[in-house]
Coordinates of C-alpha atoms in Angstrom, one line a residue:
X4 CA -12.1 65.1 45.1
X5 CA -15.0 64.5 42.8
X6 CA -18.4 63.1 43.7
X7 CA -18.8 59.3 43.8
X8 CA -22.0 57.5 42.8
X9 CA -23.0 54.0 43.5
X10 CA -26.0 51.7 43.4
X11 CA -26.1 49.4 46.4
X12 CA -28.2 47.3 48.7
X13 CA -28.5 47.7 52.5
X14 CA -30.0 45.6 55.3
X15 CA -30.5 45.8 59.1
X16 CA -31.1 42.6 61.0
X17 CA -30.8 41.2 64.5
X18 CA -28.7 38.1 63.7
X19 CA -25.5 37.5 61.8
X20 CA -27.0 34.8 59.7
X21 CA -29.8 37.1 58.5
X22 CA -27.4 39.9 57.7
X23 CA -25.5 37.5 55.5
X24 CA -28.5 35.9 53.8
X25 CA -30.5 39.1 53.4
X26 CA -27.5 40.8 51.8
X27 CA -26.9 37.8 49.5
X28 CA -30.5 38.2 48.3
X29 CA -29.6 41.7 47.2
X30 CA -26.6 40.6 45.2
X31 CA -28.1 41.8 42.0
X32 CA -27.7 45.4 43.3
X33 CA -23.9 45.1 43.4
X34 CA -21.1 42.6 43.1
X35 CA -17.9 44.5 43.6
X36 CA -17.8 44.6 47.4
X37 CA -19.7 43.5 50.5
X38 CA -19.6 44.1 54.2
X39 CA -21.2 43.4 57.5
X40 CA -21.2 45.3 60.8
X41 CA -22.0 43.9 64.2
X42 CA -23.2 46.3 66.9
X43 CA -22.6 45.7 70.6
X44 CA -22.7 47.8 73.7
X45 CA -19.2 49.2 73.6
X46 CA -18.5 49.4 69.9
X47 CA -19.1 48.2 66.3
X48 CA -17.1 45.4 64.6
X49 CA -16.9 45.5 60.8
X50 CA -15.8 43.1 58.0
X51 CA -15.5 44.4 54.4
X52 CA -14.4 42.4 51.4
X53 CA -14.0 42.5 47.7
X54 CA -16.4 40.6 45.5
X55 CA -19.7 38.9 46.0
X56 CA -21.2 37.8 49.4
X57 CA -20.2 34.2 48.7
X58 CA -16.5 35.1 48.4
X59 CA -16.5 35.1 52.2
X60 CA -17.8 31.8 53.6
X61 CA -20.6 32.1 56.2
X62 CA -19.0 29.4 58.2
X63 CA -16.1 31.7 59.1
X64 CA -18.2 34.6 60.3
X65 CA -19.2 33.4 63.8
X66 CA -15.5 33.2 64.7
X67 CA -14.9 36.7 63.3
X68 CA -18.1 38.2 64.9
X69 CA -17.5 36.6 68.3
X70 CA -19.1 39.1 70.7
X71 CA -22.7 39.5 71.9
X72 CA -24.1 41.7 69.1
X73 CA -27.7 43.0 69.2
X74 CA -27.9 44.4 65.6
X75 CA -26.2 43.9 62.3
X76 CA -25.8 46.1 59.1
X77 CA -25.1 44.6 55.7
X78 CA -24.2 46.1 52.3
X79 CA -23.5 45.2 48.7
X80 CA -21.9 47.7 46.3
X81 CA -20.8 48.2 42.8
X82 CA -18.0 50.5 42.1
X83 CA -17.7 53.4 39.7
X84 CA -15.0 54.3 37.2
X85 CA -13.7 57.1 39.3
X86 CA -13.0 54.8 42.3
X87 CA -12.2 51.5 40.5
X88 CA -8.8 51.2 42.2
X89 CA -10.3 51.7 45.6
X90 CA -13.0 49.1 45.7
X91 CA -12.0 47.6 49.0
X92 CA -11.5 50.9 50.7
X93 CA -14.9 52.2 49.5
X94 CA -16.9 49.1 50.4
X95 CA -19.3 49.6 53.3
X96 CA -20.0 49.7 56.2
X97 CA -18.1 53.0 56.5
X98 CA -16.9 53.8 60.0
X99 CA -15.7 56.5 62.4
X100 CA -13.2 55.3 64.9
X101 CA -12.0 51.8 65.6
X102 CA -8.8 49.9 64.9
X103 CA -8.4 48.8 61.2
X104 CA -6.5 45.7 59.9
X105 CA -6.1 45.0 56.2
X106 CA -5.8 41.5 55.0
X107 CA -5.3 41.3 51.3
X108 CA -8.9 41.3 49.9
X109 CA -10.7 42.1 53.1
X110 CA -10.6 44.6 56.0
X111 CA -11.4 44.3 59.7
X112 CA -12.4 47.2 61.9
X113 CA -12.7 46.6 65.7
X114 CA -14.5 48.8 68.2
X115 CA -15.7 51.6 65.8
X116 CA -17.8 54.4 67.3
X117 CA -20.2 54.7 64.3
X118 CA -20.9 52.7 61.2
X119 CA -23.0 53.5 58.1
X120 CA -24.4 51.7 55.1
X121 CA -25.9 53.7 52.3
X122 CA -27.8 53.2 49.0
X123 CA -27.6 56.5 47.1
X124 CA -25.5 59.5 46.4
X125 CA -25.0 62.8 48.1
X126 CA -23.5 65.8 46.3
X127 CA -20.4 67.4 47.8
X128 CA -22.2 70.8 47.9
X129 CA -24.2 69.7 50.9
X130 CA -21.0 69.2 52.9
X131 CA -18.5 71.8 54.3
X132 CA -14.8 70.9 54.7
X133 CA -14.8 72.1 58.3
X134 CA -17.2 69.3 59.2
X135 CA -14.6 66.6 59.0
X136 CA -11.9 65.2 61.1
X137 CA -9.4 63.0 59.4
X138 CA -11.2 61.2 56.5
X139 CA -10.1 57.7 55.9
X140 CA -11.5 57.3 52.4
X141 CA -13.2 60.6 51.4
X142 CA -16.3 58.8 50.1
X143 CA -19.6 60.7 50.1
X144 CA -20.9 58.1 52.7
X145 CA -18.1 58.9 55.0
X146 CA -18.8 62.7 54.7
X147 CA -22.4 61.9 55.3
X148 CA -21.5 60.0 58.5
X149 CA -19.4 63.0 59.8
X150 CA -22.3 65.3 59.0
X151 CA -24.6 63.1 61.1
X152 CA -22.1 63.1 63.9
X153 CA -22.1 66.9 64.1
X154 CA -25.8 67.6 63.4
X155 CA -27.8 64.5 64.2
X156 CA -30.2 62.3 62.2
X157 CA -33.0 64.8 62.0
X158 CA -30.8 67.6 60.7
X159 CA -29.5 65.2 58.1
X160 CA -33.1 64.8 56.8
X161 CA -33.7 68.6 57.0
X162 CA -30.4 69.7 55.4
X163 CA -29.6 67.0 52.8
X164 CA -32.5 66.5 50.4
X165 CA -31.2 63.3 48.8
X166 CA -30.7 60.8 47.4
X167 CA -30.3 58.2 50.1
X168 CA -31.7 55.3 52.1
X169 CA -29.1 54.9 54.9
X170 CA -28.7 52.9 58.1
X171 CA -26.5 54.3 60.9
X172 CA -25.3 52.6 64.1
X173 CA -23.9 54.9 66.8
X174 CA -22.8 53.4 70.1
X175 CA -24.0 56.6 71.9
X176 CA -27.5 55.7 70.9
X177 CA -29.5 52.6 71.8
X178 CA -31.1 52.1 68.4
X179 CA -30.0 51.6 64.9
X180 CA -31.3 54.5 62.8
X181 CA -32.6 54.2 59.2
X182 CA -33.2 57.3 57.2
X183 CA -35.0 57.7 53.9
X184 CA -34.9 61.1 52.2
X185 CA -38.0 63.2 51.4
X186 CA -38.0 62.2 47.7
X187 CA -37.7 58.4 48.1
X188 CA -35.6 58.1 45.0
X189 CA -33.8 55.1 46.6
X190 CA -36.0 52.2 47.8
X191 CA -36.3 50.8 51.3
X192 CA -38.7 48.4 53.1
X193 CA -39.5 47.4 56.7
X194 CA -40.2 43.7 57.5
X195 CA -40.5 41.3 60.4
X196 CA -38.4 38.2 61.0
X197 CA -38.9 36.0 64.1
X198 CA -41.0 38.8 65.7
X199 CA -38.3 41.5 65.2
X200 CA -38.3 44.3 62.7
X201 CA -35.7 44.3 59.9
X202 CA -34.9 46.6 57.0
X203 CA -33.7 46.0 53.4
X204 CA -33.5 47.8 50.1
X205 CA -35.9 45.4 48.5
X206 CA -38.7 43.0 49.5
X207 CA -36.8 40.1 47.9
X208 CA -34.5 40.0 50.9
X209 CA -37.5 39.1 53.1
X210 CA -39.2 36.8 50.6
X211 CA -36.2 34.5 50.2
X212 CA -35.3 34.4 53.9
X213 CA -38.5 33.8 55.9
X214 CA -39.3 37.4 56.7
X215 CA -42.6 39.2 56.1
X216 CA -43.0 42.6 54.4
X217 CA -44.5 45.2 56.7
X218 CA -44.3 48.5 54.9
X219 CA -42.2 50.7 52.6
X220 CA -40.1 53.1 54.5
X221 CA -41.8 56.5 54.9
X222 CA -40.2 59.3 53.1
X223 CA -38.5 62.1 55.1
X224 CA -38.5 59.9 58.1
X225 CA -36.2 58.2 60.6
X226 CA -36.8 54.7 61.9
X227 CA -35.4 53.7 65.2
X228 CA -34.8 49.9 65.4
X229 CA -34.4 48.8 69.0
X230 CA -32.4 45.8 70.1
X231 CA -35.6 44.0 71.3
X232 CA -36.9 44.1 67.7
X233 CA -39.4 46.9 68.2
X234 CA -39.3 50.1 66.3
X235 CA -40.6 53.7 66.2
X236 CA -40.7 56.1 63.3
X237 CA -40.6 59.9 63.2
X238 CA -41.6 62.0 60.2
X239 CA -39.0 64.8 60.1
X240 CA -39.7 66.6 56.8
X241 CA -42.6 66.7 54.4
X242 CA -42.4 64.1 51.6
X243 CA -42.1 64.9 47.9
X244 CA -42.3 61.5 46.2
X245 CA -39.8 61.1 43.2
X246 CA -39.1 57.4 43.1
X247 CA -36.6 56.2 40.5
X248 CA -38.5 54.6 37.6
X249 CA -35.3 52.7 36.7
X250 CA -35.6 50.6 39.9
X251 CA -38.7 49.0 38.4
X252 CA -37.5 48.9 34.8
X253 CA -34.2 47.3 35.6
X254 CA -32.5 47.5 39.0
X255 CA -34.9 45.7 41.4
X256 CA -35.4 42.0 41.5
X257 CA -38.4 40.8 39.5
X258 CA -40.0 39.3 42.7
X259 CA -39.8 42.6 44.6
X260 CA -42.4 45.3 44.8
X261 CA -42.1 49.0 44.5
X262 CA -44.7 51.5 45.5
X263 CA -47.1 48.7 46.1
X264 CA -46.6 47.3 42.5
X265 CA -45.0 44.0 41.7
X266 CA -41.9 44.5 39.5
X267 CA -43.0 41.6 37.3
X268 CA -46.4 43.2 36.7
X269 CA -44.7 46.5 35.8
X270 CA -42.4 44.9 33.3
X271 CA -45.2 42.9 31.7
X272 CA -47.2 46.1 31.2
X273 CA -44.2 47.8 29.7
X274 CA -43.9 44.9 27.2
X275 CA -47.5 45.3 26.2
X276 CA -47.1 49.1 25.7
X277 CA -44.0 48.4 23.7
X278 CA -46.1 46.2 21.4
X279 CA -48.6 48.9 21.0
X280 CA -46.0 51.4 19.9
X281 CA -43.7 49.2 17.9
X282 CA -45.1 46.2 16.0
X283 CA -43.4 45.0 12.8
X284 CA -44.8 42.8 10.0
X285 CA -43.7 39.3 9.2
X286 CA -41.9 38.7 12.5
X287 CA -41.1 35.1 13.2
X288 CA -40.3 35.2 16.9
X289 CA -39.8 37.3 20.0
X290 CA -36.8 37.0 22.3
X291 CA -35.0 39.1 24.9
X292 CA -31.5 40.0 26.2
X293 CA -31.2 38.1 29.5
X294 CA -32.3 38.3 32.2
X295 CA -34.3 41.4 33.2
X296 CA -36.5 41.9 30.1
X297 CA -38.0 38.4 30.1
X298 CA -41.4 39.3 31.5
X299 CA -41.7 42.2 29.1
X300 CA -40.7 40.0 26.1
X301 CA -43.2 37.4 27.1
X302 CA -46.0 39.9 27.3
X303 CA -44.9 41.5 24.0
X304 CA -45.1 38.1 22.3
X305 CA -48.5 37.5 23.7
X306 CA -49.8 40.9 22.6
X307 CA -48.7 40.4 19.0
X308 CA -49.5 36.7 19.0
X309 CA -46.0 35.6 18.1
X310 CA -43.9 32.8 19.6
X311 CA -41.7 33.6 22.5
X312 CA -38.3 31.9 22.1
X313 CA -35.3 32.2 24.4
X314 CA -32.2 32.7 22.2
X315 CA -29.4 33.9 24.5
X316 CA -28.0 32.8 27.8
X317 CA -25.6 34.1 30.4
X318 CA -23.3 31.7 32.3
X319 CA -22.9 34.2 35.2
X320 CA -25.5 36.4 36.9
X321 CA -23.4 39.5 36.8
X322 CA -24.7 42.7 35.2
X323 CA -22.3 44.2 32.7
X324 CA -23.9 47.6 33.4
X325 CA -22.3 47.5 36.9
X326 CA -18.7 47.1 35.7
X327 CA -16.6 50.1 36.4
X328 CA -15.1 50.8 33.0
X329 CA -16.0 50.5 29.3
X330 CA -13.3 47.8 29.0
X331 CA -14.6 45.9 31.9
X332 CA -18.2 46.1 30.6
X333 CA -17.1 44.9 27.1
X334 CA -15.1 42.1 28.6
X335 CA -18.0 41.0 30.8
X336 CA -20.4 41.0 27.8
X337 CA -18.0 39.1 25.4
X338 CA -17.6 36.3 28.0
X339 CA -21.1 36.3 29.4
X340 CA -23.5 36.6 26.5
X341 CA -24.0 33.6 24.1
X342 CA -26.5 32.0 21.8
X343 CA -28.1 28.8 23.0
X344 CA -27.0 25.6 21.2
X345 CA -28.4 24.9 17.7
X346 CA -29.5 28.5 17.2
X347 CA -28.1 28.6 13.7
X348 CA -30.6 26.1 12.5
X349 CA -33.5 27.8 14.3
X350 CA -32.6 31.4 13.4
X351 CA -31.2 31.4 9.9
X352 CA -33.4 33.5 7.6
X353 CA -35.7 34.6 10.5
X354 CA -37.1 38.0 11.3
X355 CA -36.7 38.6 15.1
X356 CA -37.6 41.1 17.7
X357 CA -35.3 41.3 20.7
X358 CA -36.7 43.0 23.7
X359 CA -34.3 44.8 26.1
X360 CA -34.9 46.9 29.2
X361 CA -32.7 49.8 28.1
X362 CA -29.8 50.7 25.8
X363 CA -27.4 52.9 27.7
X364 CA -23.9 52.6 26.3
X365 CA -24.8 50.0 23.7
X366 CA -22.2 47.4 24.5
X367 CA -24.6 44.6 25.3
X368 CA -26.7 45.4 22.2
X369 CA -23.7 45.4 19.8
X370 CA -22.7 41.9 21.1
X371 CA -26.3 40.6 20.7
X372 CA -26.6 41.9 17.1
X373 CA -23.3 40.5 16.1
X374 CA -24.2 37.0 17.4
X375 CA -27.6 37.1 15.7
X376 CA -26.4 38.2 12.3
X377 CA -23.5 35.7 12.4
X378 CA -26.0 32.8 12.4
X379 CA -27.9 34.2 9.4
X380 CA -30.8 36.1 10.9
X381 CA -32.5 38.2 8.2
X382 CA -33.3 41.1 10.5
X383 CA -33.3 41.6 14.2
X384 CA -35.0 44.6 15.8
X385 CA -33.9 45.8 19.2
X386 CA -36.9 47.2 21.2
X387 CA -36.3 49.0 24.5
X388 CA -39.1 49.5 27.0
X389 CA -37.2 52.3 28.6
X390 CA -37.0 55.6 26.7
X391 CA -33.6 57.0 25.6
X392 CA -31.3 57.5 28.6
X393 CA -28.6 60.2 28.7
X394 CA -30.1 62.6 26.1
X395 CA -29.9 66.3 26.1
X396 CA -33.2 67.7 27.6
X397 CA -35.4 70.3 26.1
X398 CA -33.7 72.8 28.5
X399 CA -30.4 72.1 26.7
X400 CA -28.8 70.3 29.7
X401 CA -27.3 66.9 29.5
X402 CA -29.1 64.1 31.3
X403 CA -27.8 61.1 33.2
X404 CA -28.1 60.2 36.9
X405 CA -26.7 62.1 39.8
X406 CA -28.7 60.3 42.4
X407 CA -27.1 56.9 42.9
X408 CA -27.1 55.0 39.6
X409 CA -23.7 55.0 37.9
X410 CA -24.7 57.0 34.8
X411 CA -22.9 60.3 35.1
X412 CA -23.8 63.2 32.9
X413 CA -20.8 62.9 30.7
X414 CA -21.0 59.1 30.2
X415 CA -20.8 57.6 26.8
X416 CA -24.6 57.4 26.2
X417 CA -25.4 55.9 22.8
X418 CA -28.6 57.9 22.5
X419 CA -27.1 61.4 23.1
X420 CA -27.5 63.6 20.0
X421 CA -28.4 60.7 17.8
X422 CA -31.6 59.8 16.0
X423 CA -33.0 56.3 16.1
X424 CA -31.5 55.5 12.7
X425 CA -28.1 56.8 13.9
X426 CA -28.3 54.7 17.0
X427 CA -29.2 51.7 14.9
X428 CA -26.1 52.3 12.7
X429 CA -23.9 52.3 15.9
X430 CA -25.5 49.2 17.4
X431 CA -25.6 47.3 14.1
X432 CA -29.3 46.5 14.1
X433 CA -32.6 48.6 14.0
X434 CA -33.2 50.1 17.5
X435 CA -36.5 51.6 18.8
X436 CA -37.6 52.9 22.2
X437 CA -40.8 53.1 24.1
X438 CA -41.8 56.7 24.3
X439 CA -41.6 58.6 27.6
X440 CA -45.4 59.2 27.4
X441 CA -46.0 55.5 26.9
X442 CA -43.8 54.5 29.9
X443 CA -45.5 57.1 32.1
X444 CA -49.0 55.8 31.1
X445 CA -47.9 52.3 32.2
X446 CA -46.9 53.6 35.6
X447 CA -50.1 55.5 36.0
X448 CA -52.2 52.4 35.0
X449 CA -50.7 50.7 38.0
X450 CA -51.5 53.6 40.4
X451 CA -48.2 55.4 40.4
X452 CA -48.6 59.1 39.5
X453 CA -46.2 60.4 36.8
X454 CA -45.4 63.4 39.0
X455 CA -44.1 61.0 41.7
X456 CA -41.4 59.6 39.5
X457 CA -37.8 60.9 38.9
X458 CA -37.4 60.9 35.1
X459 CA -34.3 63.1 34.9
X460 CA -32.2 60.6 33.0
X461 CA -34.7 60.4 30.2
X462 CA -35.2 64.2 29.9
X463 CA -37.3 65.0 32.9
X464 CA -36.8 67.8 35.4
X465 CA -34.3 67.6 38.2
X466 CA -36.2 66.1 41.1
X467 CA -34.8 68.4 43.8
X468 CA -35.5 71.6 41.7
X469 CA -39.2 71.0 41.4
X470 CA -40.0 71.6 45.1

């Protein structure tokens, strides 16, 4: 079976309510499936379901999780094209042992021996077939859990370089373990809620739910979260920071922070740099493709002294990028990207700059251009504050993501082997990109060294091969 990638959100808490609410705050990281595990002395109970967190009412959960649990794991996931037919089976927490019951759009597991929630992706080459007993689903996370069962948490960090932030509950151990690999490509933060330490993929899970940020999870380390709320941390391998720049540019919530930098501030700076590199004459207004690029578009408008005007809206918060197929992405976009009322009167004959975070496959951009030109816009420029994703690097190798964002090397990248003018022809409006150098300068201006970023998808080196 081939490798399976996913971008997800994980949490570790000490109450069922917090597991639900923390995970809900990470909904932007995945909407295809969700799950919660409750850990008690003799086992682990798990509930997994298809769809958003809110698809399973919180009021039902205390009856389902009816034992005395001391820790909880939570997870949100978006599926990939290779596993689109197995969304429910692939939803976390992934388990070893226990009795499973399937109920239409959800699954119960009672009395599992181990459970795991992961954000990231691990290549099959790090696993040997003789590691596994009978695999239930064959997902990389399940293989990861079997690897842990045989070798232990410290050998996981030593032998599997990345990319993962993962929480493991094991009834043979007193503590829930959280591991972050040596490169730190996937985010993870430690916080405090009601005097007890908790973990989440992003700080927004704390901010929205009465918890306080404590620290970013140390790279190459394992955190042991005790049932009394205390914790200890052990550094297992030396760190080689290679955090994913795309977390800041797109994936993470605007109110989160990464590497000590507020995501909003980063996007504002990217918008300013975009204005320095791409400024056109006789522009009437600046807008954006909702919702992620808004801070960048506002700072761009301020930099060039032009009015910022919202033009589009989305009825639903879903991200088309996370849909599992081209057809699903196009369907999401066609039903979820619209012009605000009375835009024809406001836009006819205007020259517009539309700021976007990135143009990966081009579906969203095509829809935006079509809507704008239908109401008589004279010209609309699409400006991206992320460089071209999915190009062929200077080494002749295809780029994409193999580390947990669903952008496989053979994806339908609109920028691959195309010039800006050729991309513009495909999209249907002039398209320009922030340079890689310009983006890296922004990160450095905020105290994040360019050498500490993974830039593989935009032409950089493979993060694992540099060390």
